[in-house]
mmCIF file of C-alpha atoms and ligand atoms in Angstrom:
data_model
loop_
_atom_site.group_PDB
_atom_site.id
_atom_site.type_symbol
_atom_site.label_atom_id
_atom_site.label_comp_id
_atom_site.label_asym_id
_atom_site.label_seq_id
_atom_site.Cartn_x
_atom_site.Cartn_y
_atom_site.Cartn_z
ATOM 1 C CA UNK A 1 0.000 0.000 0.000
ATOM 2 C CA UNK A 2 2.443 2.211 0.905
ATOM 3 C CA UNK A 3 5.599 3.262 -1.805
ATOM 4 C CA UNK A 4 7.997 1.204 -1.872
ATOM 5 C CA UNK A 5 11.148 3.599 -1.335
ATOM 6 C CA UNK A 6 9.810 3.686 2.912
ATOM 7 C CA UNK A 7 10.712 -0.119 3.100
ATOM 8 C CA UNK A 8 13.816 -0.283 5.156
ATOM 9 C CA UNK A 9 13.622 3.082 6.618
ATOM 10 C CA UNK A 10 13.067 2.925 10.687
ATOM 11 C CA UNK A 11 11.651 5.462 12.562
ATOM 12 C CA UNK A 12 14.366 6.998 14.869
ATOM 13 C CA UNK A 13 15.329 4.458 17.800
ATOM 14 C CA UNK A 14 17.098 7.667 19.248
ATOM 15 C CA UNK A 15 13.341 9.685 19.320
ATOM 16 C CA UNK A 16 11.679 6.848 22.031
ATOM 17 C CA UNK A 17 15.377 7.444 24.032
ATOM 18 C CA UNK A 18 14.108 10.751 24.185
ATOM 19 C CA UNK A 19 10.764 10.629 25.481
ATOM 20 C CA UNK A 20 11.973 8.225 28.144
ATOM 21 C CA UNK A 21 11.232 10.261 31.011
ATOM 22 C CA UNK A 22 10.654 9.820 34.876
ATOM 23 C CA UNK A 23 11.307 11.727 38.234
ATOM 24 C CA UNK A 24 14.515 9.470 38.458
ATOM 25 C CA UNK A 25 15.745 9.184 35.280
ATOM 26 C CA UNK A 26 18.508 11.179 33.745
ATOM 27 C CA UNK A 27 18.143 10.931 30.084
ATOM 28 C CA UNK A 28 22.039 11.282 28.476
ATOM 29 C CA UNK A 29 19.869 10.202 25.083
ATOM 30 C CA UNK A 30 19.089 14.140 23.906
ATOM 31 C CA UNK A 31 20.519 15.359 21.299
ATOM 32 C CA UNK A 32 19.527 18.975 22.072
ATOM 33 C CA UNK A 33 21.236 22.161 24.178
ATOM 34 C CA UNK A 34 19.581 22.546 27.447
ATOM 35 C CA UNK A 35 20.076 26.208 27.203
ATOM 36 C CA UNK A 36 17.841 29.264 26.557
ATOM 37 C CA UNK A 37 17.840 30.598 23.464
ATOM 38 C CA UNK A 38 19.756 34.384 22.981
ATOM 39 C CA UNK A 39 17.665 37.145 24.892
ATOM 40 C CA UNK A 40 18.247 39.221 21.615
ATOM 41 C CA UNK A 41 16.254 36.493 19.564
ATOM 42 C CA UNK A 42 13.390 35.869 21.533
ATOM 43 C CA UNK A 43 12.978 39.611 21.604
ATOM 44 C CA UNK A 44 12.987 40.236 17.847
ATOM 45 C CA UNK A 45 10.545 37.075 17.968
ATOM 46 C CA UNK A 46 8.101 39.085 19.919
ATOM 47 C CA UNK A 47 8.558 42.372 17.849
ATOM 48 C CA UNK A 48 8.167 39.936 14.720
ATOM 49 C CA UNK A 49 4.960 38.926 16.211
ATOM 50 C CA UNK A 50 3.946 42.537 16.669
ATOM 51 C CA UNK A 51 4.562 43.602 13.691
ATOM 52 C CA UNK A 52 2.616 41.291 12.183
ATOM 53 C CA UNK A 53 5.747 40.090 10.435
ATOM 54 C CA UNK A 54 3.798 36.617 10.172
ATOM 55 C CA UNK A 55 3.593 35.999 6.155
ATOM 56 C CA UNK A 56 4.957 34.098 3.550
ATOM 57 C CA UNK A 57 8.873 34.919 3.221
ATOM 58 C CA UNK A 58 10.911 34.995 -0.055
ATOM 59 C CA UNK A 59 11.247 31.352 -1.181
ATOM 60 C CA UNK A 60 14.685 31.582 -0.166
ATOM 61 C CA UNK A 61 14.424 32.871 3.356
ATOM 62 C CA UNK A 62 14.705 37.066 4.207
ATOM 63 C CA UNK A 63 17.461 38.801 2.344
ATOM 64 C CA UNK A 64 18.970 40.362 5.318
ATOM 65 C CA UNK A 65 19.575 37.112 6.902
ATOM 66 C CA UNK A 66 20.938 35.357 3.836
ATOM 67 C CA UNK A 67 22.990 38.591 3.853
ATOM 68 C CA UNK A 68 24.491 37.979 7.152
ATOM 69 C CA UNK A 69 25.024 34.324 6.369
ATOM 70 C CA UNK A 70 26.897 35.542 3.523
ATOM 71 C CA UNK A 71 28.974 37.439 5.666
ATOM 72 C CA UNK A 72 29.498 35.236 8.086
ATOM 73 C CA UNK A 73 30.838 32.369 5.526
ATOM 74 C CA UNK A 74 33.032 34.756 4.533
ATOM 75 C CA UNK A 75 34.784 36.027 7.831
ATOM 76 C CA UNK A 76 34.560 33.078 9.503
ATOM 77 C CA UNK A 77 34.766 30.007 6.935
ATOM 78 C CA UNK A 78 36.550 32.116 4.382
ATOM 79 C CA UNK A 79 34.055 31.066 1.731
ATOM 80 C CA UNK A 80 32.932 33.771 -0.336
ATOM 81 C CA UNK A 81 29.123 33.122 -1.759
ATOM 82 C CA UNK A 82 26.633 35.702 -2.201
ATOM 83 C CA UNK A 83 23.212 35.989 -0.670
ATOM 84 C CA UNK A 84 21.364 34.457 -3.917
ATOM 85 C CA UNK A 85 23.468 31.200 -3.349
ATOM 86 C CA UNK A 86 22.206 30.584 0.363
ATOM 87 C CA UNK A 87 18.614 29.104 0.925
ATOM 88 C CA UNK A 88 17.161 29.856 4.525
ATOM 89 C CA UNK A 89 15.540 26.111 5.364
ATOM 90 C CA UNK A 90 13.064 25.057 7.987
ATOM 91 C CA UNK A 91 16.489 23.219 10.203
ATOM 92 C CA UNK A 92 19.677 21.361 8.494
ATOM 93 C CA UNK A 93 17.130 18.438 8.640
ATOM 94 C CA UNK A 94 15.350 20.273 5.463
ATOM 95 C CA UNK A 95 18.677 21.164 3.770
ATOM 96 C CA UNK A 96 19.916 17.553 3.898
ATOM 97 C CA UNK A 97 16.859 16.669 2.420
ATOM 98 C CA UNK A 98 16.443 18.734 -0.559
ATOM 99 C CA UNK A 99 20.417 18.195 -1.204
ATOM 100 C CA UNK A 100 19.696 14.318 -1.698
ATOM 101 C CA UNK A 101 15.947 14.473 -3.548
ATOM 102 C CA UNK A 102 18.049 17.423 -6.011
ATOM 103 C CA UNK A 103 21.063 15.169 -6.154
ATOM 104 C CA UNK A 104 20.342 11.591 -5.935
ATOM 105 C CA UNK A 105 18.893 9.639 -8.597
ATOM 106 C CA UNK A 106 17.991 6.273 -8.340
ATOM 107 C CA UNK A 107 20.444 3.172 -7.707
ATOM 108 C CA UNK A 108 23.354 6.087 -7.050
ATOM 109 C CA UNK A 109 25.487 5.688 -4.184
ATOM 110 C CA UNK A 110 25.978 8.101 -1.232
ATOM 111 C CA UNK A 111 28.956 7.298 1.234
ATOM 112 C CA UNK A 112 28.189 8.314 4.613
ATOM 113 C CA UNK A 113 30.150 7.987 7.593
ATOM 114 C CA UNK A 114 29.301 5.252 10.105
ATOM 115 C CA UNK A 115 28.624 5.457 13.012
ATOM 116 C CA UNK A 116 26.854 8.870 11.591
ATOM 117 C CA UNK A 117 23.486 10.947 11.935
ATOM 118 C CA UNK A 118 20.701 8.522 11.104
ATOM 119 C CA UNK A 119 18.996 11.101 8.758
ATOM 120 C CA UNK A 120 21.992 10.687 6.409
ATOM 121 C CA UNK A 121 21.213 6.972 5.655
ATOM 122 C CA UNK A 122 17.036 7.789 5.695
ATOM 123 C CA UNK A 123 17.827 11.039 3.052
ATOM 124 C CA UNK A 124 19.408 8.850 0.344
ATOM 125 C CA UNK A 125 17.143 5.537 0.884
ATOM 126 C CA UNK A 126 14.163 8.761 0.364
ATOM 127 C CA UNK A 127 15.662 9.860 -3.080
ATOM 128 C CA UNK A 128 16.509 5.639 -3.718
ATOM 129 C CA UNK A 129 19.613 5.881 -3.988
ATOM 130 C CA UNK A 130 21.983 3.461 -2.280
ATOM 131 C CA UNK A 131 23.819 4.817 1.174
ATOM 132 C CA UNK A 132 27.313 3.181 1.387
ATOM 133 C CA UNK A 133 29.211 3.274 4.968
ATOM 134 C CA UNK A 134 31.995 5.112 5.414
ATOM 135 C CA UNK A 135 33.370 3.282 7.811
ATOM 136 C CA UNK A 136 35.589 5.530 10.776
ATOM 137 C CA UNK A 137 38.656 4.299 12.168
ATOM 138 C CA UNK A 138 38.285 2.630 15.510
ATOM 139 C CA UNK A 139 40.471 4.686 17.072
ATOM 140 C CA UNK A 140 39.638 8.064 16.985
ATOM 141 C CA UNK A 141 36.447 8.311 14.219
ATOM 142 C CA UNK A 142 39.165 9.649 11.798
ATOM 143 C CA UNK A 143 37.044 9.804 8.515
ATOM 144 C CA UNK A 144 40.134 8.571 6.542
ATOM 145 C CA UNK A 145 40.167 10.111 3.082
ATOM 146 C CA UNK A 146 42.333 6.657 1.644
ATOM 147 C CA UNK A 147 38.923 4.577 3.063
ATOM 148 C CA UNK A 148 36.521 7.137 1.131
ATOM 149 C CA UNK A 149 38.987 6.494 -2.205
ATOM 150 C CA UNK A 150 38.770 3.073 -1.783
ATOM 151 C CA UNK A 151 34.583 2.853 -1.178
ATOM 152 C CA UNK A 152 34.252 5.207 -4.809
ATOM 153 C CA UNK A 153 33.020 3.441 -7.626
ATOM 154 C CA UNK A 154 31.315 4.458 -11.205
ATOM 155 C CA UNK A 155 27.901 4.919 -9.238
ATOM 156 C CA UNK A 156 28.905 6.974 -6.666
ATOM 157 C CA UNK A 157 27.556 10.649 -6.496
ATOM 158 C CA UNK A 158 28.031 12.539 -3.178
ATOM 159 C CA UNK A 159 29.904 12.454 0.110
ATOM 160 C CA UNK A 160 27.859 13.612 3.122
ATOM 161 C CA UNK A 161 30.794 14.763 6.038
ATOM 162 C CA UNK A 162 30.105 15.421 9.390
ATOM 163 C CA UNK A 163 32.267 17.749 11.854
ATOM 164 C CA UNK A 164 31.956 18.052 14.570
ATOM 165 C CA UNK A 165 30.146 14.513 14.464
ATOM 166 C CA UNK A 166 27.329 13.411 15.989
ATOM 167 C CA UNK A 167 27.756 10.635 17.621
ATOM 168 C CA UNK A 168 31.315 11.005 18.153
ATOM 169 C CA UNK A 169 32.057 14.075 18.871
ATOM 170 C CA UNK A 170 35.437 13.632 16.029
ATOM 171 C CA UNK A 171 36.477 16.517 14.901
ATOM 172 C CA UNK A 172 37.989 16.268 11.122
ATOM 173 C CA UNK A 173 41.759 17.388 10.403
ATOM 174 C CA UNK A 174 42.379 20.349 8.014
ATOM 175 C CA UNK A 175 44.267 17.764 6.110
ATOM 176 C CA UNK A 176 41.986 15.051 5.430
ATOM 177 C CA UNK A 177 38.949 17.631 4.498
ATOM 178 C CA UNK A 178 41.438 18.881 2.206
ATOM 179 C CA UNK A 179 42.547 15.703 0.593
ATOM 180 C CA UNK A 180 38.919 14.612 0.554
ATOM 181 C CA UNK A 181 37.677 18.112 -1.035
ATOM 182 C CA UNK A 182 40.948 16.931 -3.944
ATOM 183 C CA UNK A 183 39.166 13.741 -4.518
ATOM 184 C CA UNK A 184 35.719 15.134 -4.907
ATOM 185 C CA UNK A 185 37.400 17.431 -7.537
ATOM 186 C CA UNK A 186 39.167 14.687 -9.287
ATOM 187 C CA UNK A 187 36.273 12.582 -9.330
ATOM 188 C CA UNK A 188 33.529 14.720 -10.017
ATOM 189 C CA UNK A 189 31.359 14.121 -7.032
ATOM 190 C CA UNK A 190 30.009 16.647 -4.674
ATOM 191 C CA UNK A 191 30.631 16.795 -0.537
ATOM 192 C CA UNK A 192 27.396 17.587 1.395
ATOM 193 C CA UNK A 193 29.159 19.053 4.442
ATOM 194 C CA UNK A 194 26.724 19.068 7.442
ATOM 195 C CA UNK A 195 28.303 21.710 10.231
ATOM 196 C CA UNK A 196 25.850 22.236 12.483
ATOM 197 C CA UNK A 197 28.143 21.233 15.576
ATOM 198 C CA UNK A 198 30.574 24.170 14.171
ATOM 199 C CA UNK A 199 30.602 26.410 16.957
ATOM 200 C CA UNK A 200 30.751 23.650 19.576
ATOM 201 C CA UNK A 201 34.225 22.603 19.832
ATOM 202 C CA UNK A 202 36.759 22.919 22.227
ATOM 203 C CA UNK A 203 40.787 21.932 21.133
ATOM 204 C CA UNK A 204 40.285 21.460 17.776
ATOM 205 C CA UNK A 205 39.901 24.700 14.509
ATOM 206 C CA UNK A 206 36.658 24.044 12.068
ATOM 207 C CA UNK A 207 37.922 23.670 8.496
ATOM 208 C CA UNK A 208 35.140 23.612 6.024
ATOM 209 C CA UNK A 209 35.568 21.537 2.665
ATOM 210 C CA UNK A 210 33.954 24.656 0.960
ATOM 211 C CA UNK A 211 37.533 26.561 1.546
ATOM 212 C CA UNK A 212 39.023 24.268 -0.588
ATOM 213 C CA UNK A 213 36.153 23.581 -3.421
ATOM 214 C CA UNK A 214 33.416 24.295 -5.221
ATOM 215 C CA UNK A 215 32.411 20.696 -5.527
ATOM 216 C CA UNK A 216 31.108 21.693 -1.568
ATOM 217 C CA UNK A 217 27.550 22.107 -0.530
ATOM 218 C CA UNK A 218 27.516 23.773 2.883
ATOM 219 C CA UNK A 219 24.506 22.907 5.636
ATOM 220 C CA UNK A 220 24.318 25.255 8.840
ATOM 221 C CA UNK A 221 21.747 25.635 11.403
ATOM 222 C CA UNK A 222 21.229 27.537 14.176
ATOM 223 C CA UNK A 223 19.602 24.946 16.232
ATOM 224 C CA UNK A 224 22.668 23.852 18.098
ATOM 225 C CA UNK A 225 24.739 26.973 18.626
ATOM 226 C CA UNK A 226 21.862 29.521 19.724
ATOM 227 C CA UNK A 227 19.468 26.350 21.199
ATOM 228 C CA UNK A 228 17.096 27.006 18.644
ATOM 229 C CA UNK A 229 15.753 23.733 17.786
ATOM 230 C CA UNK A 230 11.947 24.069 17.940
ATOM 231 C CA UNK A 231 12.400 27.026 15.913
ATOM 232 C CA UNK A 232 13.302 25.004 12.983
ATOM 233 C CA UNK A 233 15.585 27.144 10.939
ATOM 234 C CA UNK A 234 18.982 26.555 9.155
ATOM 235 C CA UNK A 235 20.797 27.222 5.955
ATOM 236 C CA UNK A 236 22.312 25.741 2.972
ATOM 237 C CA UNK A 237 24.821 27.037 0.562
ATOM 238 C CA UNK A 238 26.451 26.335 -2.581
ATOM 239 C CA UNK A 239 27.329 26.806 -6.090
ATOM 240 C CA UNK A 240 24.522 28.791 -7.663
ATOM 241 C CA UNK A 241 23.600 26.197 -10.258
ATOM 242 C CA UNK A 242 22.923 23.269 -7.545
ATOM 243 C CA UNK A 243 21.016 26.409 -5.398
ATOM 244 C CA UNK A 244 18.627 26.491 -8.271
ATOM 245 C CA UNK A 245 18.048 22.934 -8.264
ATOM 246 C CA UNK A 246 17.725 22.624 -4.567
ATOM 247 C CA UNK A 247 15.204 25.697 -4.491
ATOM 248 C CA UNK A 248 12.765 23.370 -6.434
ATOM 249 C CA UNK A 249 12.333 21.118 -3.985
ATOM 250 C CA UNK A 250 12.195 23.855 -1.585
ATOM 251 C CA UNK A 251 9.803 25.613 -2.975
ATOM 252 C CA UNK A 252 7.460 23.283 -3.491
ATOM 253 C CA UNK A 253 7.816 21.183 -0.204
ATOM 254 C CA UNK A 254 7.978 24.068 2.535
ATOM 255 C CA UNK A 255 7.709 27.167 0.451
ATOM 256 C CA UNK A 256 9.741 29.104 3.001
ATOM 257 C CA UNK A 257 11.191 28.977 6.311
ATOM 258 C CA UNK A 258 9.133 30.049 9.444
ATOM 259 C CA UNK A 259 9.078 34.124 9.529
ATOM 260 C CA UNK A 260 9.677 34.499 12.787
ATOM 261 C CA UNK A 261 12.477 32.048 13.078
ATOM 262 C CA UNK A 262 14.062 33.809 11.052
ATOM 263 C CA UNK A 263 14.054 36.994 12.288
ATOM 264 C CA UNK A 264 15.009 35.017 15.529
ATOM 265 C CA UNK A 265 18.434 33.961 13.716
ATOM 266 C CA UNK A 266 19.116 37.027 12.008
ATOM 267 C CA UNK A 267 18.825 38.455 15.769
ATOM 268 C CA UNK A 268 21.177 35.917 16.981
ATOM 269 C CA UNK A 269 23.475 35.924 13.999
ATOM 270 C CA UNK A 270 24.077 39.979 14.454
ATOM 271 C CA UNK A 271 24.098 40.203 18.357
ATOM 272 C CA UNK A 272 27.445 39.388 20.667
ATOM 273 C CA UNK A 273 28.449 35.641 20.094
ATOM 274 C CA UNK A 274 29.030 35.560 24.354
ATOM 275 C CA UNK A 275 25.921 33.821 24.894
ATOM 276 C CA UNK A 276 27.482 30.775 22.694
ATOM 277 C CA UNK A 277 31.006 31.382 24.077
ATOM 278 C CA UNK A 278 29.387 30.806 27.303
ATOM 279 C CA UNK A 279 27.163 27.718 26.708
ATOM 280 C CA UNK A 280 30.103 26.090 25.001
ATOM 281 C CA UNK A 281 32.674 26.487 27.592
ATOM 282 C CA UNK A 282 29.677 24.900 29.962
ATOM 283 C CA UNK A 283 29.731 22.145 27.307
ATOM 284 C CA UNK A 284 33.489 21.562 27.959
ATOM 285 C CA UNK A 285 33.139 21.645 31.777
ATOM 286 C CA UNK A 286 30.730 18.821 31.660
ATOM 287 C CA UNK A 287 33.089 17.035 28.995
ATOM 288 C CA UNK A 288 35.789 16.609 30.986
ATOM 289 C CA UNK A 289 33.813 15.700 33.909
ATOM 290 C CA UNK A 290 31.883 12.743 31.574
ATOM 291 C CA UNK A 291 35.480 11.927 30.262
ATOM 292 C CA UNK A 292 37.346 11.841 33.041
ATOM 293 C CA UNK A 293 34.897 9.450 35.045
ATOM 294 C CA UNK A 294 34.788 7.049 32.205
ATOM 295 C CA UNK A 295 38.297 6.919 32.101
ATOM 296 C CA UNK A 296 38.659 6.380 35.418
ATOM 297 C CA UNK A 297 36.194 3.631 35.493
ATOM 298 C CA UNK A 298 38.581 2.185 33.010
ATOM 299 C CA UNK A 299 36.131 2.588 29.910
ATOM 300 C CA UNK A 300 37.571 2.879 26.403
ATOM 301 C CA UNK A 301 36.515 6.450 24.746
ATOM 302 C CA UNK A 302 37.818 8.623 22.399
ATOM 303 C CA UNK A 303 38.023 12.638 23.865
ATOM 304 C CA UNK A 304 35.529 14.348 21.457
ATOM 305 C CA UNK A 305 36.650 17.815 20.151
ATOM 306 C CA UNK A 306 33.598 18.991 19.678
ATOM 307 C CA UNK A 307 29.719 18.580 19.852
ATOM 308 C CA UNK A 308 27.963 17.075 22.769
ATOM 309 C CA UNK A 309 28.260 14.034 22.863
ATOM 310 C CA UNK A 310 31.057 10.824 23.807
ATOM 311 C CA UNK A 311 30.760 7.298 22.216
ATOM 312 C CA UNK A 312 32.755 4.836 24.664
ATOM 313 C CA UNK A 313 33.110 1.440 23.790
ATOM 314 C CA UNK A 314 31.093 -0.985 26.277
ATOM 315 C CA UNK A 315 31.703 -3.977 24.952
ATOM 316 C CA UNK A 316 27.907 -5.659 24.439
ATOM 317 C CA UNK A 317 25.482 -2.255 23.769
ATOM 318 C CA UNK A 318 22.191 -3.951 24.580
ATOM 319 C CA UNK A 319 23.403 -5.009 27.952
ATOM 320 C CA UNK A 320 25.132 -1.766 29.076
ATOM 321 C CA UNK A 321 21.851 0.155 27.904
ATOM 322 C CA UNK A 322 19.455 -2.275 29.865
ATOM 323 C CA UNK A 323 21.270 -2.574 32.562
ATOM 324 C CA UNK A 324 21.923 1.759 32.498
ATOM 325 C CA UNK A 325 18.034 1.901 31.963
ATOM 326 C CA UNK A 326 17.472 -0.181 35.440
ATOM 327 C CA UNK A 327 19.896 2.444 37.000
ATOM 328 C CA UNK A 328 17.591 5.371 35.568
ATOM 329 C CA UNK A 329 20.196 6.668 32.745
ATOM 330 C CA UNK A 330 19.469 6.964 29.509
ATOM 331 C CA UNK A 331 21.742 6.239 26.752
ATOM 332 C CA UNK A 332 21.503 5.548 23.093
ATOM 333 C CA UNK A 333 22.818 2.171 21.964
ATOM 334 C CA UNK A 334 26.039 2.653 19.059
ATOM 335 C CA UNK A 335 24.790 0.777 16.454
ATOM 336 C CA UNK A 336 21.390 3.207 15.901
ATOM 337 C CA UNK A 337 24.446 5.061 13.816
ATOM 338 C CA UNK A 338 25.430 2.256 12.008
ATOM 339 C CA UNK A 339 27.058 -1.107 11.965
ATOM 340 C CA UNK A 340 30.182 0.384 12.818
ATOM 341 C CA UNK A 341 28.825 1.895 16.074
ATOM 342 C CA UNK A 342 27.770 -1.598 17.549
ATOM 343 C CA UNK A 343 28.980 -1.869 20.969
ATOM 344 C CA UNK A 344 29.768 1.316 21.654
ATOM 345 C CA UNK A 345 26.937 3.637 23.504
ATOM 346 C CA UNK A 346 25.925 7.523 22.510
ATOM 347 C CA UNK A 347 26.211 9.597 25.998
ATOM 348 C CA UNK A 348 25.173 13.610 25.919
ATOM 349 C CA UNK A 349 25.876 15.587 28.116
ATOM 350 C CA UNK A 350 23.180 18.236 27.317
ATOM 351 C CA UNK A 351 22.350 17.602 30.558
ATOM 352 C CA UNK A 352 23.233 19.749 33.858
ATOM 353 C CA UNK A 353 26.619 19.063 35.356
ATOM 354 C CA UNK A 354 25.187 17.985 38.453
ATOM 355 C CA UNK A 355 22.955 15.219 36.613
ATOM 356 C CA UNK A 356 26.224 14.082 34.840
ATOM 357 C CA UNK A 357 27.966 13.361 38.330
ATOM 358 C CA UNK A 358 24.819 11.537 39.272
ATOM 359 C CA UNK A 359 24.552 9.783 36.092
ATOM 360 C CA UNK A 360 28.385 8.599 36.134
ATOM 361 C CA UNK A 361 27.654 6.766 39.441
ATOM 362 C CA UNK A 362 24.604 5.094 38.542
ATOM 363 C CA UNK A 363 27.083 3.879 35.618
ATOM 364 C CA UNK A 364 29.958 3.053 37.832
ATOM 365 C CA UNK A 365 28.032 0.857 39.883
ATOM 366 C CA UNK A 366 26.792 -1.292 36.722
ATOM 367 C CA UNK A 367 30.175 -1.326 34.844
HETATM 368 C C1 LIG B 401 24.693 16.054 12.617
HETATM 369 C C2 LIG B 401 23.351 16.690 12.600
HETATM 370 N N1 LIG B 401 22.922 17.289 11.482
HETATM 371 C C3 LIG B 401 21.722 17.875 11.404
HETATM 372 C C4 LIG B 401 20.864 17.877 12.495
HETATM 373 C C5 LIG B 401 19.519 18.519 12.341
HETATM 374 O O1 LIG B 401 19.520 19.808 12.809
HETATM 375 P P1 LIG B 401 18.282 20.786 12.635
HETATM 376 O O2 LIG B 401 17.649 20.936 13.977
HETATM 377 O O3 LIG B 401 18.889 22.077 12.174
HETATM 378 O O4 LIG B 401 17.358 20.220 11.628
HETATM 379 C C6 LIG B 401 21.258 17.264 13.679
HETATM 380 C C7 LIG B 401 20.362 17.220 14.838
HETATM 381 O O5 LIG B 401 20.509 16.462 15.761
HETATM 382 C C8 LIG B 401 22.526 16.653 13.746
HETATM 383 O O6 LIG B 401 22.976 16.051 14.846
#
């Protein structure tokens, strides 16, 4: 009854993590900030609001946000694009789809990192074409260009790359998005390069693949650095060709990004960038708390750079999340992301420091 490209697409296991709630449980499953959002954004909502600023928007989203996307790309990722080659979208969720329904025809192949964000896998089985694991070192989630060479084949079209990662929190060398960003050149195919965890990093410097071609399609969002999630809104960028592709599906599948939400992120995109200077070095507090318990507890995990989240290896995932579930913690078991991520749990710790401590005893005392 139903068409047949939904066969084989799951509906998120990480979603019923999330609604797993309780006076005593401390859910490490959400993949969210637990901050406010900017003061100056939920004020420009409310003038929005009274100003009746409540209509349809230009297909592609307000100019003088695109504007100040534009500038941002080019002060901060040193990617010069003008305003007409940005589309505002309703979250990076949107932008990831219209890049694969634009890109993707059927039976072509889409390498993806795994473990990686489920919608990667769901966007290309949507279009039908084929998502093919890219899969990260054991190590340290190193996305090793030599392993993307060797997975390329006549069918392949894209390469979706992901830093900051969710789940691991990897953040990608300068060197390997530069020899990847070669190989997309060489071989004609085109990097979808989802940065929404771009502002959340702590040792590591963010190196877009669009610095180094125009083979790059850019996603951004403002959900994670201003805590914006409900207010769906996020950006894509790219060569002004593929915009005009991606603005069909656009067009006719949202029409335009929430009005208000965006004047929220053009309010949060202008004002002082302390309010995420302050929620990220809160992020890094409770890292290093989360890390250094694990450690001590003798667990195997890789210190993420950036995001919010650690993937420690715990041997036998079903177990370790039963048994965490008993203790009142939530955690999302590895291989939701992917073959690759079997045995290894998703903690995040978008959660208050004080629930972290708790949390990391209720683990100790089951490890
Ligand atoms: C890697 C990654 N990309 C994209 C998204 C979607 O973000 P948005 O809220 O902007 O749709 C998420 C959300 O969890 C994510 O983790």
């Amino acid at each position: 009854m139903y068409a047949k490209r939904l066969r084989g697409i799951e509906l998120s296991r990480i979603r019923k993590m999330f609604d797993i709630q309780g006076k005593d449980i401390i859910n490490l499953g959400i993949g969210e900030p637990d901050f406010n959002i900017p003061e100056n954004a939920k004020d420009a909502i409310v003038d929005a609001l009274e100003e009746g600023f409540t209509h349809y928007t230009p297909n592609n989203g307000i100019e003088e946000l695109r504007e100040a996307i534009a500038k941002k790309l080019k002060v901060e990722n040193k990617i010069k694009r003008s305003p007409d080659e940005i589309i505002v979208t309703v979250g990076a969720s949107e932008a990831l789809y219209m890049c694969t329904q634009a890109l993707i025809d059927k039976g072509e192949e889409v390498l993806i990192p795994d473990p990686g964000f489920l919608s990667y896998n769901a966007c290309v089985k949507l279009a039908e074409g084929k998502p093919i694991p890219i899969p990260l070192e054991k190590k340290d989630f190193r996305t090793k260009p030599e392993t993307i060479e060797s997975l390329i084949t006549k069918k392949t079209k894209a390469i979706i790359l992901n830093s900051p990662s969710n789940p691991t929190g990897a953040v990608m060398e300068k060197d390997d998005i530069k020899a990847i960003a070669e190989l997309a050149e060489e071989k004609n195919l085109i990097i979808i390069s989802d940065e929404v965890y771009e502002k959340i990093i702590y040792e590591k410097k963010h190196y877009s693949p669009g610095q180094f071609t125009e083979n790059a399609i850019i996603i951004n969002g403002f959900s994670k650095t201003y805590a914006m999630t409900g207010l769906r809104i996020g950006y894509v960028t790219g060569q002004h060709e593929i915009i005009e592709e991606l603005l069909k599906v656009h067009q006719y599948n949202t029409a335009c990004a929430p009005s208000i939400s965006q004047a929220a992120a053009l309010a949060a995109l202008k004002g002082s960038q302390k309010v995420v200077d302050s929620m990220v070095a809160e992020f890094k507090r409770r890292r290093d708390l989360m890390f250094n318990r694990l450690k001590k507890m003798g667990m195997e995990c890789n210190k993420p750079a950036g995001a919010f989240y650690m993937f420690p290896y715990v041997k036998d995932e079903k177990s370790f999340t039963e048994n965490a579930l008993k203790e009142g913690v939530v955690v999302v078991p590895g291989s939701a992301f992917g073959s690759n991520g079997k045995d290894h749990v998703r903690f995040s710790y978008a959660t208050s420091y004080d629930k972290i401590k708790e949390a990391m005893d209720r683990i100790e005392k089951i490890w």
